[in-house]
Amino acid sequence: MFFPLSPALYYLANFHRALDWLGRHHLDLMDAAERGFLRRFPALPLPAQALLVRMVMRKGPHFRASKLNYAELGCPLQAAEALLEAGWVSRDALLTVAEVAGLLRREELLQHLGACLPRASQPKALLIASLAEALPGSRRFADWCPAADEAVLSLTVAELCERLRLMFFGNLAQDWSEFVLADLGIFRYEMVEMAPGARGFRNRAELEAHLHLYRCRERLAAGEAVAALWPELGPRPVDSPHLARRHGRVALALGRQLEREGKLEQALALYREAGGEGSRARRIRVLERLARDAEAHALALEAMAAPESGAEAQLAARALRRLSPRLGLGRLPPAPRAEEVRIPLRLPRSAGRVEEAVRAHFHTPEAPVFYVENTLICSLFGLLCWEAIFAPVPGAFFHPFQAGPADLHDGAFRQRRAALFDACLARLADGSHRDAIRHNFAAKQGLQSPFVFWSMLTEELLELALVCLPPAHLRACFERLLLDPRENRAGMPDLIQFWPAQQRYRMLEVKGPGDRLQDNQKRWLAFCAEQGMPVAVCYLSWEGEGGEAEA
């Protein structure tokens, strides 16, 4: 059982809270070892519990005993006795020379193993590579470094604790430090009422699949060959949108590596087999590189007929303009392009960002300019639609440290909250959106959100936006955000200028010398032009220097 602990053991108290939560919500997902851990951990002496949590929270799994020096633990070797008996920690494990090097500073590495090195004046990474080649095999730390006279403790339940962390958070991007950050008030989260049984994984198979995909991505990053990883990737999950997206991202990463290696036929086969978001666009590119123009053309037509996103439609249209002449189908007319309002600008050279130079140039007390990029529109949307975004939809929230719903990037995100989003957006029609946004700006101040950028959104900026931005323009932007939150949260213009006396505004995208518009920026600029929203692109060059930004 768990009981109150001293403030010095705050991290252990947080771990107790996590284990208690896991025991109440995830016990049926656990195997015998995990259930045994939850049962046996509270019975350990407090120093042993605290030492284990310290090791779990640090990069391991191997630790020099002298580096586990914490006042509240006392002697780490004494604290480790119960952990050694439980089999959760081992002492003096066999280590490769690379693992030993991870426990030593560069100076210590040279002191203990420098005699085996042809050259000592190298970065530590090269020293380790040289030692690994010269000294294969595994030995105890004392055999590698006899003069060190030090014990090494190794965490044997690291993977078990990682699985518990995955169960709790539903991802491996968050770790146990979330408790500390929340306790200190650095991160604060909306308190969403969770449905009984709500959690990130419905069954053990989903948990294992997530962990497997994570390991595949790790192995690819470590340099393992795609030929070894591809057969292990498995088919794309069909009953879990979350796992399907993750599977697609890993498959794309494997395919891109094959492309970099020039293995185009293999990359094409992988993209075709894996499917998922982005795979069709990659197949078009690879088919072009293989000079299989007719197949690429047919696939581009398919993408244009039913694009999965604005980005794919943009890429497919470009492919068709390249491919049509090569196939004897004639040259397609250029893509219709909204007329761009250009502002050429030459300014004295500045050491700061080009956006700040342009902001300062246009800023006046009567017409202030703010650097907002993607933050303002997203924040206004997040504040107006807070109730819908944080609705207790089944499966969307399952632990107290979520910055947003787990299904944010699912295709059915809006549909599952249709009535709530409709009600929030309807406030734009009668002007009540201003009071709703102001209310949430005050009531939700500082709470984590996937849309609201508190550090950028001052009260002055908020009030100017509410006065100067027409509700119709806000509605158009918000609807576009909801079409694809992942893609459309980026690419918005850098600056916004307000004329509060006239209740009007304009947005400015800034491009410095040699810079050019990115695809997502072009899509936002085209959208703004279609909606009649005032936007211009400022092409900056420096006085006394040649060159300017590229259109």
Coordinates of C-alpha atoms in Angstrom, one line a residue:
M1 CA 0.0 0.0 0.0
F2 CA 1.1 3.6 -0.5
F3 CA 1.4 6.2 2.3
P4 CA 2.4 9.8 2.7
L5 CA 6.1 10.5 2.0
S6 CA 8.5 13.2 2.9
P7 CA 8.9 16.1 0.4
A8 CA 12.4 14.8 -0.5
L9 CA 10.8 11.7 -1.9
Y10 CA 8.4 13.7 -4.2
Y11 CA 9.4 11.6 -7.2
L12 CA 8.6 8.4 -5.4
A13 CA 5.2 9.8 -4.3
N14 CA 4.5 10.6 -8.0
F15 CA 5.5 7.1 -9.0
H16 CA 3.1 5.7 -6.4
R17 CA 0.3 7.8 -7.9
A18 CA 1.1 6.4 -11.3
L19 CA 1.2 2.8 -10.1
D20 CA -2.1 3.3 -8.3
W21 CA -3.7 4.7 -11.5
L22 CA -2.3 1.8 -13.5
G23 CA -3.7 -0.7 -11.0
R24 CA -7.1 0.8 -11.2
H25 CA -7.3 1.3 -15.0
H26 CA -4.9 -1.1 -16.7
L27 CA -4.6 -4.3 -14.7
D28 CA -6.2 -6.5 -17.4
L29 CA -3.6 -5.3 -20.0
M30 CA -0.7 -6.4 -17.8
D31 CA 1.3 -9.6 -18.0
A32 CA 2.3 -11.6 -14.9
A33 CA 5.6 -9.7 -14.5
E34 CA 3.9 -6.3 -14.6
R35 CA 1.2 -7.3 -12.1
G36 CA 3.9 -8.7 -9.9
F37 CA 5.8 -5.4 -10.0
L38 CA 2.7 -3.5 -8.9
R39 CA 2.2 -5.9 -6.1
R40 CA 5.8 -6.2 -4.8
F41 CA 7.0 -2.6 -5.3
P42 CA 5.2 -1.1 -2.3
A43 CA 6.6 -3.8 0.0
L44 CA 10.2 -2.8 -0.6
P45 CA 12.1 -0.6 1.9
L46 CA 11.7 3.1 1.1
P47 CA 15.4 3.5 0.1
A48 CA 15.1 0.7 -2.4
Q49 CA 11.9 2.1 -3.9
A50 CA 13.5 5.5 -4.2
L51 CA 16.7 4.2 -5.8
L52 CA 14.7 2.2 -8.4
V53 CA 12.7 5.3 -9.4
R54 CA 15.8 7.4 -9.6
M55 CA 17.3 4.8 -12.0
V56 CA 14.1 4.5 -14.0
M57 CA 13.9 8.3 -14.5
R58 CA 17.6 8.5 -15.6
K59 CA 19.2 7.4 -18.8
G60 CA 20.4 3.8 -18.3
P61 CA 20.3 1.0 -17.8
H62 CA 23.8 0.9 -16.3
F63 CA 24.9 3.2 -13.5
R64 CA 28.1 3.7 -11.5
A65 CA 27.2 3.5 -7.8
S66 CA 29.0 6.7 -7.1
K67 CA 26.7 8.6 -9.5
L68 CA 23.6 7.4 -7.6
N69 CA 24.5 9.7 -4.7
Y70 CA 21.3 11.1 -3.3
A71 CA 21.0 12.3 0.3
E72 CA 17.6 10.8 0.9
L73 CA 18.8 7.4 -0.2
G74 CA 21.8 6.9 2.0
C75 CA 24.3 4.4 0.6
P76 CA 23.1 3.3 -2.9
L77 CA 24.7 -0.2 -2.5
Q78 CA 22.7 -0.8 0.7
A79 CA 19.5 0.6 -0.9
A80 CA 20.1 -1.8 -3.8
E81 CA 20.2 -4.9 -1.7
A82 CA 16.4 -5.4 -1.8
L83 CA 16.4 -4.7 -5.6
L84 CA 19.1 -7.2 -6.2
E85 CA 17.1 -9.8 -4.2
A86 CA 14.0 -9.0 -6.2
G87 CA 15.9 -9.4 -9.5
W88 CA 15.1 -5.9 -10.6
V89 CA 18.7 -4.7 -10.4
S90 CA 21.9 -6.6 -11.1
R91 CA 25.4 -5.9 -10.0
D92 CA 28.6 -6.0 -12.2
A93 CA 26.9 -7.0 -15.4
L94 CA 28.9 -7.9 -18.5
L95 CA 29.4 -4.7 -20.5
T96 CA 30.7 -3.9 -24.0
V97 CA 33.4 -1.3 -24.3
A98 CA 30.8 1.1 -25.7
E99 CA 28.6 0.6 -22.7
V100 CA 31.6 1.2 -20.4
A101 CA 32.4 4.4 -22.4
G102 CA 28.9 5.6 -21.7
L103 CA 29.6 5.5 -18.0
L104 CA 32.9 7.5 -18.2
R105 CA 33.8 11.0 -19.0
R106 CA 36.3 11.5 -21.9
E107 CA 39.2 12.1 -19.5
E108 CA 38.3 8.9 -17.6
L109 CA 38.0 6.9 -20.8
L110 CA 41.5 8.0 -21.8
Q111 CA 42.8 7.3 -18.3
H112 CA 41.5 3.7 -18.2
L113 CA 41.6 2.6 -21.8
G114 CA 43.8 5.1 -23.5
A115 CA 46.6 2.6 -24.0
C116 CA 44.3 0.8 -26.5
L117 CA 43.8 3.8 -28.7
P118 CA 46.0 4.7 -31.7
R119 CA 45.1 8.4 -31.3
A120 CA 43.8 10.2 -28.2
S121 CA 43.1 13.5 -29.8
Q122 CA 39.6 12.6 -31.2
P123 CA 36.1 13.4 -30.2
K124 CA 34.6 10.9 -27.7
A125 CA 32.4 9.3 -30.3
L126 CA 35.4 8.4 -32.5
L127 CA 37.3 7.1 -29.5
I128 CA 34.4 4.8 -28.7
A129 CA 34.3 3.6 -32.3
S130 CA 38.0 2.8 -32.2
L131 CA 37.8 1.0 -28.9
A132 CA 34.8 -1.1 -30.1
E133 CA 36.8 -2.3 -33.1
A134 CA 39.9 -3.0 -31.0
L135 CA 38.2 -4.5 -28.0
P136 CA 35.3 -6.7 -28.9
G137 CA 33.3 -8.8 -26.4
S138 CA 31.9 -8.1 -22.9
R139 CA 33.5 -7.9 -19.5
R140 CA 32.7 -6.6 -16.1
F141 CA 33.3 -2.9 -15.4
A142 CA 36.0 -3.9 -12.9
D143 CA 37.8 -5.9 -15.6
W144 CA 37.6 -3.0 -18.0
C145 CA 38.7 -0.4 -15.5
P146 CA 40.5 -2.1 -12.5
A147 CA 41.8 1.1 -11.1
A148 CA 38.3 2.6 -10.8
D149 CA 37.4 0.4 -7.8
E150 CA 33.7 1.0 -8.4
A151 CA 30.5 -1.1 -8.5
V152 CA 28.1 -0.8 -11.4
L153 CA 24.3 -1.3 -10.9
S154 CA 22.2 -2.3 -13.9
L155 CA 18.4 -1.9 -14.1
T156 CA 16.9 -5.1 -15.3
V157 CA 13.2 -3.9 -15.3
A158 CA 13.8 -0.9 -17.6
E159 CA 11.6 -2.4 -20.4
L160 CA 8.9 -3.4 -17.9
C161 CA 8.8 0.2 -16.6
E162 CA 8.8 1.5 -20.1
R163 CA 5.7 -0.6 -20.8
L164 CA 4.0 0.8 -17.7
R165 CA 4.8 4.3 -18.8
L166 CA 3.3 3.5 -22.2
M167 CA 0.2 2.2 -20.6
F168 CA -0.2 5.3 -18.5
F169 CA 0.5 8.0 -21.1
G170 CA -0.5 6.2 -24.3
N171 CA 2.8 7.3 -25.8
L172 CA 6.5 7.2 -25.1
A173 CA 7.1 10.9 -25.8
Q174 CA 6.0 11.7 -22.2
D175 CA 7.8 10.5 -19.2
W176 CA 7.5 10.6 -15.4
S177 CA 8.8 14.1 -15.2
E178 CA 5.2 15.2 -16.2
F179 CA 4.2 14.8 -12.6
V180 CA 7.0 17.1 -11.4
L181 CA 6.3 19.7 -14.0
A182 CA 2.6 19.7 -13.1
D183 CA 3.4 19.9 -9.3
L184 CA 5.6 22.9 -9.9
G185 CA 2.9 24.6 -12.0
I186 CA 5.1 24.6 -15.1
F187 CA 2.6 22.6 -17.1
R188 CA -1.1 22.7 -16.2
Y189 CA -3.7 20.6 -17.8
E190 CA -7.5 20.8 -18.4
M191 CA -9.3 18.5 -16.0
V192 CA -11.5 16.4 -18.3
E193 CA -14.0 13.9 -16.9
M194 CA -12.9 10.6 -18.2
A195 CA -15.3 7.8 -19.0
P196 CA -14.9 4.6 -17.0
G197 CA -12.4 2.4 -18.6
A198 CA -10.9 5.2 -20.8
R199 CA -7.3 4.4 -21.7
G200 CA -4.9 4.6 -24.6
F201 CA -5.0 1.0 -25.5
R202 CA -8.1 -1.3 -25.7
N203 CA -6.1 -4.5 -25.3
R204 CA -2.6 -5.9 -24.9
A205 CA -2.2 -6.5 -28.7
E206 CA -2.5 -2.7 -29.3
L207 CA 0.0 -2.0 -26.6
E208 CA 2.5 -4.5 -28.1
A209 CA 1.9 -3.1 -31.6
H210 CA 2.7 0.4 -30.5
L211 CA 5.8 -0.7 -28.8
H212 CA 6.9 -2.7 -31.8
L213 CA 6.5 0.2 -34.1
Y214 CA 8.5 2.4 -31.7
R215 CA 11.3 -0.1 -31.6
C216 CA 11.3 -0.3 -35.4
R217 CA 11.8 3.4 -35.7
E218 CA 14.6 3.3 -33.0
R219 CA 16.4 0.6 -34.9
L220 CA 16.1 2.5 -38.2
A221 CA 17.6 5.6 -36.5
A222 CA 20.4 3.4 -35.1
G223 CA 21.4 2.4 -38.7
E224 CA 19.8 -1.0 -39.0
A225 CA 19.1 -2.1 -42.6
V226 CA 15.6 -1.6 -44.0
A227 CA 15.8 -5.2 -45.3
A228 CA 15.8 -6.5 -41.8
L229 CA 13.1 -4.1 -40.6
W230 CA 10.6 -4.2 -43.4
P231 CA 9.5 -7.9 -42.9
E232 CA 9.0 -7.1 -39.2
L233 CA 6.8 -4.1 -39.8
G234 CA 3.7 -6.2 -40.5
P235 CA 0.5 -5.1 -42.2
R236 CA -1.1 -1.7 -41.6
P237 CA -3.6 -1.9 -38.7
V238 CA -7.2 -1.5 -39.9
D239 CA -9.1 -1.1 -36.6
S240 CA -7.0 1.5 -34.8
P241 CA -6.6 5.0 -36.5
H242 CA -3.8 5.8 -34.0
L243 CA -1.8 2.7 -34.8
A244 CA -2.5 3.1 -38.5
R245 CA -1.0 6.6 -38.5
R246 CA 2.1 5.4 -36.5
H247 CA 2.5 2.4 -38.9
G248 CA 2.3 4.8 -41.9
R249 CA 4.9 7.1 -40.5
V250 CA 7.4 4.2 -39.8
A251 CA 6.7 2.8 -43.3
L252 CA 7.4 6.2 -44.9
A253 CA 10.6 6.5 -42.9
L254 CA 11.7 3.1 -44.2
G255 CA 10.8 4.0 -47.7
R256 CA 12.6 7.3 -47.6
Q257 CA 15.7 5.4 -46.5
L258 CA 15.4 3.1 -49.4
E259 CA 15.1 6.1 -51.7
R260 CA 18.3 7.6 -50.3
E261 CA 20.1 4.3 -51.0
G262 CA 18.8 4.4 -54.6
K263 CA 16.7 1.2 -54.1
L264 CA 13.7 2.7 -55.9
E265 CA 11.9 -0.6 -56.8
Q266 CA 12.0 -1.7 -53.2
A267 CA 10.8 1.7 -52.0
L268 CA 7.9 1.6 -54.4
A269 CA 6.9 -1.9 -53.2
L270 CA 7.1 -0.8 -49.6
Y271 CA 5.0 2.3 -50.2
R272 CA 2.4 0.2 -52.1
E273 CA 2.2 -2.5 -49.4
A274 CA 2.2 -0.1 -46.4
G275 CA -0.3 2.5 -47.7
G276 CA -1.1 5.3 -45.3
E277 CA -0.9 9.0 -45.4
G278 CA 1.8 10.3 -47.7
S279 CA 2.5 7.0 -49.4
R280 CA 0.7 7.8 -52.7
A281 CA 2.7 11.0 -53.2
R282 CA 5.9 9.1 -52.6
R283 CA 4.9 6.5 -55.1
I284 CA 4.3 9.2 -57.7
R285 CA 7.8 10.6 -57.1
V286 CA 9.5 7.2 -57.3
L287 CA 7.6 6.2 -60.4
E288 CA 8.8 9.4 -62.1
R289 CA 12.4 8.6 -61.0
L290 CA 12.0 5.1 -62.6
A291 CA 10.8 6.7 -65.8
R292 CA 7.4 4.9 -65.5
D293 CA 5.6 8.0 -66.5
A294 CA 2.3 6.4 -67.5
E295 CA 1.9 4.7 -64.1
A296 CA 2.9 8.0 -62.3
H297 CA 0.3 9.9 -64.4
A298 CA -2.5 7.5 -63.6
L299 CA -1.7 7.7 -59.9
A300 CA -1.5 11.5 -60.0
L301 CA -5.0 11.6 -61.6
E302 CA -6.2 9.3 -58.8
A303 CA -4.8 11.7 -56.2
M304 CA -6.3 14.7 -57.9
A305 CA -9.7 13.1 -58.0
A306 CA -9.7 12.3 -54.3
P307 CA -6.8 14.0 -52.5
E308 CA -6.1 13.0 -49.0
S309 CA -4.9 16.5 -48.2
G310 CA -4.2 19.9 -49.8
A311 CA -0.5 19.0 -49.8
E312 CA -1.1 15.9 -51.9
A313 CA -3.4 17.8 -54.3
Q314 CA -0.6 20.4 -54.8
L315 CA 2.1 17.7 -55.4
A316 CA -0.2 15.7 -57.8
A317 CA -1.0 18.8 -59.9
R318 CA 2.7 19.5 -60.3
A319 CA 3.4 15.9 -61.3
L320 CA 0.6 16.1 -63.9
R321 CA 2.1 19.3 -65.4
R322 CA 5.5 17.5 -65.7
L323 CA 4.2 14.2 -67.0
S324 CA 1.6 15.3 -69.6
P325 CA 4.1 16.7 -72.1
R326 CA 6.3 13.6 -71.7
L327 CA 3.4 11.3 -72.5
G328 CA 2.3 13.3 -75.5
L329 CA -0.8 14.7 -73.8
G330 CA 0.1 18.3 -74.3
R331 CA 1.2 20.9 -71.9
L332 CA -1.2 21.7 -69.1
P333 CA -2.0 25.3 -68.3
P334 CA -0.2 26.6 -65.2
A335 CA -2.1 26.1 -62.0
P336 CA -4.5 29.0 -61.3
R337 CA -2.7 31.3 -58.9
A338 CA -4.3 33.9 -56.8
E339 CA -2.9 37.3 -57.6
E340 CA -0.2 38.0 -55.1
V341 CA 0.1 41.4 -53.5
R342 CA 3.8 42.0 -53.4
I343 CA 5.6 44.6 -51.3
P344 CA 9.3 45.0 -52.3
L345 CA 11.1 46.5 -49.4
R346 CA 14.8 47.7 -48.9
L347 CA 15.9 48.3 -45.3
P348 CA 19.2 49.0 -43.5
R349 CA 20.8 45.7 -42.7
S350 CA 19.7 44.3 -39.3
A351 CA 21.3 41.6 -37.2
G352 CA 18.0 40.3 -36.0
R353 CA 15.3 38.3 -37.8
V354 CA 13.9 39.6 -41.0
E355 CA 10.4 39.4 -39.6
E356 CA 11.4 41.8 -36.8
A357 CA 12.9 44.3 -39.2
V358 CA 9.7 44.4 -41.3
R359 CA 7.6 44.5 -38.2
A360 CA 9.5 47.5 -36.8
H361 CA 9.3 49.2 -40.2
F362 CA 5.5 49.1 -40.5
H363 CA 4.6 49.5 -36.8
T364 CA 3.0 52.7 -35.7
P365 CA 1.0 53.5 -32.5
E366 CA -2.1 53.9 -34.7
A367 CA -1.4 50.7 -36.7
P368 CA 0.5 48.3 -34.5
V369 CA 2.2 45.2 -36.0
F370 CA 2.7 41.9 -34.2
Y371 CA 4.7 38.8 -35.1
V372 CA 2.2 36.0 -34.8
E373 CA 2.9 33.4 -37.6
N374 CA 0.7 30.4 -36.7
T375 CA -0.2 31.5 -33.2
L376 CA -3.0 34.0 -33.4
I377 CA -5.5 32.2 -35.6
C378 CA -4.9 28.9 -33.8
S379 CA -5.2 30.5 -30.4
L380 CA -8.5 32.2 -31.2
F381 CA -9.8 29.0 -32.6
G382 CA -8.6 27.1 -29.5
L383 CA -10.3 29.6 -27.1
L384 CA -13.6 29.8 -29.0
C385 CA -13.8 26.0 -29.4
W386 CA -12.3 25.0 -26.0
E387 CA -15.5 23.2 -25.0
A388 CA -15.5 21.0 -28.1
I389 CA -11.8 20.3 -28.1
F390 CA -11.8 19.2 -24.5
A391 CA -15.2 17.4 -24.6
P392 CA -15.1 14.0 -22.7
V393 CA -15.5 12.0 -25.9
P394 CA -14.9 8.3 -25.2
G395 CA -11.3 7.3 -25.9
A396 CA -10.1 10.9 -26.3
F397 CA -8.8 11.4 -22.7
F398 CA -7.4 8.7 -20.5
H399 CA -4.8 10.3 -18.2
P400 CA -4.4 13.7 -16.4
F401 CA -1.5 15.0 -18.4
Q402 CA -3.0 15.4 -21.9
A403 CA -2.6 18.6 -23.7
G404 CA -5.3 17.7 -26.1
P405 CA -7.5 14.8 -27.2
A406 CA -5.9 11.6 -28.4
D407 CA -8.0 11.6 -31.6
L408 CA -7.0 15.1 -32.7
H409 CA -5.6 13.9 -36.0
D410 CA -8.2 11.2 -36.7
G411 CA -10.4 11.8 -39.7
A412 CA -13.5 11.7 -37.5
F413 CA -12.2 14.3 -35.0
R414 CA -14.8 16.9 -35.9
Q415 CA -17.6 14.5 -36.7
R416 CA -17.4 13.0 -33.2
R417 CA -18.0 16.5 -31.7
A418 CA -20.1 17.9 -34.6
A419 CA -22.8 19.5 -32.4
L420 CA -20.3 21.1 -30.0
F421 CA -18.2 22.6 -32.8
D422 CA -21.4 23.8 -34.6
A423 CA -22.5 25.5 -31.4
C424 CA -19.1 27.2 -30.9
L425 CA -18.8 28.4 -34.5
A426 CA -22.4 29.7 -34.4
R427 CA -21.2 32.3 -31.9
L428 CA -19.4 34.0 -34.8
A429 CA -22.8 34.8 -36.4
D430 CA -24.2 36.8 -33.6
G431 CA -21.0 38.4 -32.2
S432 CA -21.1 36.4 -28.9
H433 CA -17.7 34.8 -29.9
R434 CA -15.9 37.8 -28.4
D435 CA -17.2 37.3 -24.9
A436 CA -16.7 33.5 -25.2
I437 CA -13.1 34.0 -26.2
R438 CA -12.5 36.6 -23.5
H439 CA -14.0 34.3 -20.9
N440 CA -11.8 31.3 -21.9
F441 CA -8.7 33.5 -22.1
A442 CA -9.2 34.4 -18.4
A443 CA -10.7 31.1 -17.2
K444 CA -8.2 28.7 -19.0
Q445 CA -5.1 30.9 -18.7
G446 CA -2.0 28.8 -18.9
L447 CA -3.6 25.4 -19.4
Q448 CA -2.0 23.2 -22.0
S449 CA -3.8 23.2 -25.4
P450 CA -2.9 21.9 -28.9
F451 CA -4.0 25.3 -30.3
V452 CA -3.5 28.1 -27.7
F453 CA -0.1 29.8 -27.5
W454 CA -0.3 31.6 -24.2
S455 CA 3.2 33.1 -24.4
M456 CA 2.4 34.9 -27.6
L457 CA -1.2 35.9 -26.9
T458 CA -1.2 39.1 -24.8
E459 CA -4.4 40.8 -23.8
E460 CA -3.5 43.7 -26.1
L461 CA -3.2 41.4 -29.1
L462 CA -6.3 39.6 -28.2
E463 CA -8.4 42.7 -28.0
L464 CA -7.1 44.1 -31.2
A465 CA -7.9 40.9 -33.0
L466 CA -11.4 40.8 -31.6
V467 CA -12.0 44.3 -32.8
C468 CA -10.4 44.1 -36.2
L469 CA -10.9 40.5 -37.5
P470 CA -14.3 40.0 -39.2
P471 CA -16.2 37.0 -37.9
A472 CA -16.6 35.7 -41.5
H473 CA -12.8 35.6 -41.9
L474 CA -12.4 33.8 -38.5
R475 CA -15.0 31.3 -39.5
A476 CA -13.3 30.5 -42.8
C477 CA -9.9 30.0 -41.0
F478 CA -11.4 27.9 -38.3
E479 CA -13.2 25.6 -40.8
R480 CA -9.9 25.2 -42.6
L481 CA -8.2 24.2 -39.4
L482 CA -10.8 21.6 -38.7
L483 CA -10.4 20.1 -42.1
D484 CA -6.9 18.9 -41.2
P485 CA -5.5 20.2 -37.8
R486 CA -2.1 18.7 -38.3
E487 CA -1.4 20.2 -41.8
N488 CA -3.3 23.5 -41.5
R489 CA -1.9 24.7 -38.2
A490 CA 1.3 25.8 -40.1
G491 CA 2.0 28.1 -43.0
M492 CA 0.1 31.2 -41.9
P493 CA 1.6 34.7 -42.5
D494 CA 4.3 35.9 -40.2
L495 CA 2.9 39.4 -39.2
I496 CA -0.5 41.0 -38.6
Q497 CA -1.2 44.7 -38.6
F498 CA -4.3 46.3 -37.1
W499 CA -6.0 49.6 -37.7
P500 CA -8.4 49.6 -34.7
A501 CA -9.9 53.0 -35.6
Q502 CA -11.1 51.5 -38.9
Q503 CA -11.6 48.0 -37.5
R504 CA -9.5 46.5 -40.2
Y505 CA -6.3 44.5 -40.6
R506 CA -3.8 43.0 -43.0
M507 CA -1.4 40.0 -42.8
L508 CA 2.1 40.0 -44.0
E509 CA 4.3 37.1 -45.1
V510 CA 8.0 38.1 -44.9
K511 CA 10.7 36.7 -47.2
G512 CA 14.3 37.7 -46.8
P513 CA 17.0 37.6 -49.4
G514 CA 17.2 34.2 -51.1
D515 CA 14.2 32.9 -49.2
R516 CA 11.1 31.6 -51.0
L517 CA 7.5 30.6 -50.2
Q518 CA 7.0 27.1 -48.8
D519 CA 4.2 24.9 -50.1
N520 CA 2.1 25.2 -47.0
Q521 CA 2.5 29.0 -47.1
K522 CA 1.4 29.1 -50.7
R523 CA -1.8 27.1 -49.7
W524 CA -2.6 29.5 -46.9
L525 CA -2.0 32.6 -49.1
A526 CA -4.2 31.1 -51.8
F527 CA -6.9 30.4 -49.3
C528 CA -6.8 34.0 -47.9
A529 CA -7.0 35.4 -51.4
E530 CA -10.1 33.2 -52.1
Q531 CA -11.8 34.4 -48.9
G532 CA -11.0 38.1 -49.6
M533 CA -8.7 38.3 -46.6
P534 CA -6.1 41.1 -46.9
V535 CA -2.7 39.6 -47.2
A536 CA 0.6 40.6 -48.9
V537 CA 4.1 39.1 -49.3
C538 CA 6.9 41.4 -48.3
Y539 CA 10.1 40.7 -50.2
L540 CA 12.9 42.2 -48.2
S541 CA 16.4 43.1 -49.4
W542 CA 19.1 45.0 -47.5
E543 CA 20.4 48.4 -48.5
G544 CA 23.8 48.2 -50.2
E545 CA 23.5 44.4 -50.9
G546 CA 22.2 42.6 -54.0
G547 CA 19.6 39.9 -54.0
E548 CA 16.1 39.6 -52.6
A549 CA 13.7 37.0 -51.7
E550 CA 12.4 34.7 -54.5
A551 CA 8.7 34.6 -55.4

